[in-house]
Short mmCIF file of C-alpha atoms in Angstrom, two decimals:
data_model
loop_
_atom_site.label_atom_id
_atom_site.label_comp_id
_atom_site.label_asym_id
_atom_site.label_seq_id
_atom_site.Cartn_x
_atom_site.Cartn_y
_atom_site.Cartn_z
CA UNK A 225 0.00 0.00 0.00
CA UNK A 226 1.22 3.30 -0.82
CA UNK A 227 0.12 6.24 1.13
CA UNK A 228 1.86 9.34 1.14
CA UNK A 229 1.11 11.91 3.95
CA UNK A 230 2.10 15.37 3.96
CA UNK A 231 1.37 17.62 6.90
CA UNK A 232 1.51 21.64 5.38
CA UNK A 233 -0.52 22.75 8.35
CA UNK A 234 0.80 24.54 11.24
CA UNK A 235 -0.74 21.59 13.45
CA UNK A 236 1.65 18.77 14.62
CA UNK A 237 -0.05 15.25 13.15
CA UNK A 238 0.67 11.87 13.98
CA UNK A 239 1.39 10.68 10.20
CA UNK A 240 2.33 6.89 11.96
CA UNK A 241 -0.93 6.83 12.96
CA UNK A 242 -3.01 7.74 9.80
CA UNK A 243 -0.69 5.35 7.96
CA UNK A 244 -1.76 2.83 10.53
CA UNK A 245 -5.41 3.79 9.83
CA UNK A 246 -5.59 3.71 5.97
CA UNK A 247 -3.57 0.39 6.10
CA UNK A 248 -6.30 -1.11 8.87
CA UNK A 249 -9.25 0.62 6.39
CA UNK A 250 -7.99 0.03 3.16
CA UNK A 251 -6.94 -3.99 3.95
CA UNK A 252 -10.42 -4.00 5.31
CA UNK A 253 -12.09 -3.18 2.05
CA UNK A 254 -10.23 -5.20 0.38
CA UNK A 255 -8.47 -2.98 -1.58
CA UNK A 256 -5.59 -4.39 -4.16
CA UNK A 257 -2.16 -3.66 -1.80
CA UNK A 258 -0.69 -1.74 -4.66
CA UNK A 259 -3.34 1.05 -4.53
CA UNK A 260 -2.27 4.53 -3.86
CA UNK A 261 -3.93 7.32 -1.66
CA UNK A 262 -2.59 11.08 -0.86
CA UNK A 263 -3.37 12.11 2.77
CA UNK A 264 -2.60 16.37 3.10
CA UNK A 265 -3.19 18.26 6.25
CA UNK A 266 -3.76 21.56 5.47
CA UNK A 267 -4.61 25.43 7.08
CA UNK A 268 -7.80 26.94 6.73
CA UNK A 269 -6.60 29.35 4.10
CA UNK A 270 -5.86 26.60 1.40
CA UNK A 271 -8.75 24.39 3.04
CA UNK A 272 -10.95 27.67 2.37
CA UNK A 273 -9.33 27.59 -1.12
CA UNK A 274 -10.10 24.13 -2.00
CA UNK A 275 -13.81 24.57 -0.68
CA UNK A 276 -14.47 27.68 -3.05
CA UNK A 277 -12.82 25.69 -5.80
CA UNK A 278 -14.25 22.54 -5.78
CA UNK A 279 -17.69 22.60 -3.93
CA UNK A 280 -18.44 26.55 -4.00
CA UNK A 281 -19.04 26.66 -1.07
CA UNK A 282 -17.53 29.80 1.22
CA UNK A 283 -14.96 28.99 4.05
CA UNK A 284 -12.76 26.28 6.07
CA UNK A 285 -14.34 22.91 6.06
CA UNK A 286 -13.22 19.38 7.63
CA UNK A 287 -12.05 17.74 4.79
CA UNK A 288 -12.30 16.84 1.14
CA UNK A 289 -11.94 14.35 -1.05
CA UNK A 290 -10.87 14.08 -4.79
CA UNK A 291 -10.96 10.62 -6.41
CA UNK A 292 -8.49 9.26 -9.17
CA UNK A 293 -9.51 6.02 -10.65
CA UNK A 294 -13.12 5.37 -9.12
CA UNK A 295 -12.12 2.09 -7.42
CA UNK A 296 -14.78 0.86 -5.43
CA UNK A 297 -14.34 -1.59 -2.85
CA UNK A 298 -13.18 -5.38 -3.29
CA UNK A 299 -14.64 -8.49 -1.62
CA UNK A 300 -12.91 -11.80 0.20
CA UNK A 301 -12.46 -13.51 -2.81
CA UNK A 302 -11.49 -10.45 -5.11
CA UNK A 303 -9.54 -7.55 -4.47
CA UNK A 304 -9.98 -4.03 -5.99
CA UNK A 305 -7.54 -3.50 -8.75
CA UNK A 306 -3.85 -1.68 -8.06
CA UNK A 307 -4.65 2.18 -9.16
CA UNK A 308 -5.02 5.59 -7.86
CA UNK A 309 -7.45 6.18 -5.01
CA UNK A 310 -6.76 10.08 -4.45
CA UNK A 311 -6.36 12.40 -1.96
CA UNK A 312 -7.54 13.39 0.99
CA UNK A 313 -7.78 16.89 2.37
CA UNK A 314 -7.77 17.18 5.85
CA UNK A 315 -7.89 20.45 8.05
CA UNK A 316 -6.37 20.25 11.39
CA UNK A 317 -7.70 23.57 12.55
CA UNK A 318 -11.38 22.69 11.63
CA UNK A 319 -11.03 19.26 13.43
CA UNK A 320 -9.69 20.61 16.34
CA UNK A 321 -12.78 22.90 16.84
CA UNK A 322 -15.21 19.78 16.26
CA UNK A 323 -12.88 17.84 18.54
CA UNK A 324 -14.15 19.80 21.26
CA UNK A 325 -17.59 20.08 20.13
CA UNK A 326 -17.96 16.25 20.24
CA UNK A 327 -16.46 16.16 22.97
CA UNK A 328 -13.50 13.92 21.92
CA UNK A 329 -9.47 14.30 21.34
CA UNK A 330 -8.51 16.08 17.92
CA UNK A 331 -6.82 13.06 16.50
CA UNK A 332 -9.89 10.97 17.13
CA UNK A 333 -11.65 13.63 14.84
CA UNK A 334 -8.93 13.49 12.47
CA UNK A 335 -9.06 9.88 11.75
CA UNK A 336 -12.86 10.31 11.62
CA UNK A 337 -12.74 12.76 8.83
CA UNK A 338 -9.80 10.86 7.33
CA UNK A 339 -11.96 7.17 7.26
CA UNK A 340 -14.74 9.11 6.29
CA UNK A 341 -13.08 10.82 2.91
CA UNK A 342 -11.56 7.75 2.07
CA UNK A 343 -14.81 6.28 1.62
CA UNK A 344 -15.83 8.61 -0.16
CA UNK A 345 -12.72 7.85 -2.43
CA UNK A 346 -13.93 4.75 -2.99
CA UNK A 347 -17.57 5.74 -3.95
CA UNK A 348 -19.89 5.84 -0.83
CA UNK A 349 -21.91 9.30 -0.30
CA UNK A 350 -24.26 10.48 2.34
CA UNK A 351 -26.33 12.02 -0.10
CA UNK A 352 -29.85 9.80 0.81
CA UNK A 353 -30.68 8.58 4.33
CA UNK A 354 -30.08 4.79 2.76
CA UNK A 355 -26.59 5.91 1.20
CA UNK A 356 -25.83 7.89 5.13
CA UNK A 357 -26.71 5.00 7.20
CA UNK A 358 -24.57 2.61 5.00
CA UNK A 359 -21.40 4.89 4.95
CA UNK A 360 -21.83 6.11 8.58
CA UNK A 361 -21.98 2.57 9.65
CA UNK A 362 -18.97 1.45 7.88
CA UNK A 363 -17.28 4.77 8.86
CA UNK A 364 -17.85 3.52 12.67
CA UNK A 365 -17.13 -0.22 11.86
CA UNK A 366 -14.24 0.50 10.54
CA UNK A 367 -13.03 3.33 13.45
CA UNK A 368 -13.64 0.72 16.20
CA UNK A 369 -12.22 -2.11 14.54
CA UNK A 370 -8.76 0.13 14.47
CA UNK A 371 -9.08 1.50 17.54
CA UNK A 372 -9.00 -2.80 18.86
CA UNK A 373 -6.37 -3.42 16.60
CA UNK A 374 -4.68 -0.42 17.62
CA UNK A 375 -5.33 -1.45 21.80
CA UNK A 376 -4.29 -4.98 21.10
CA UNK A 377 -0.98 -4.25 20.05
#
């Protein structure tokens, strides 16, 4: 699996442990181990950027995702193909302030927003309350199953 992660925010980030998470996610989904994601942490300012750019939408949000070769997830018996997944566009500043609103440690948030747009790299939305339910569940599946692997270690 290659995932690059590059941290151009002014926040400190645990890159071990989003490597640790997309590894855990994307081994999960069965994803071919040759696929490549893009994790960047970025400041409002360019997270602000991005959001104007790409959704038109005004200001900072959480994070963002832009898909490369629309690979969806594999099964048991049959791996996605090796390709591109994309990136994912995380802000650090933004999750810290919904850290606290939740009531939970910034990195949790982080690696909430980062499971959350790498599903979205692989095709799920939250569009409809069927689509929501099935990505939100897999979202938290996903999220606890790290958090046991990460506990058992």
């Amino acid at each position: 699996m290659s995932i690059e992660i590059n941290n151009e925010s002014a926040i400190e980030v645990d890159e071990h442990a989003f490597q640790r998470l997309c590894t855990f996610a994307l081994d999960q989904l069965h994803v071919h181990p040759d696929a490549e994601l893009g994790i960047v942490f970025v400041d409002e300012a360019a997270m602000e950027q991005l959001h104007v750019q790409w959704m038109d939408e005004p200001g900072p949000t959480d994070v963002l995702s832009f898909p490369m070769d629309e690979l969806r997830p594999g099964t048991e018996d049959r791996q996605t193909p090796a390709g591109l997944l994309g990136d994912i566009v995380v802000c650090p500043q933004v999750a810290i302030s919904q850290a606290e609103t939740a009531g939970h440690t910034p990195l949790d948030e982080m690696l909430l927003l980062t499971t959350h747009g790498l599903l979205h790299l692989l095709g799920f939305d939250h569009a409809e309350p069927d689509e929501e339910k099935e990505m939100f569940g897999l979202q938290r599946e996903i999220l606890l199953g790290f958090a046991l692997a990460e506990r058992s270690k």
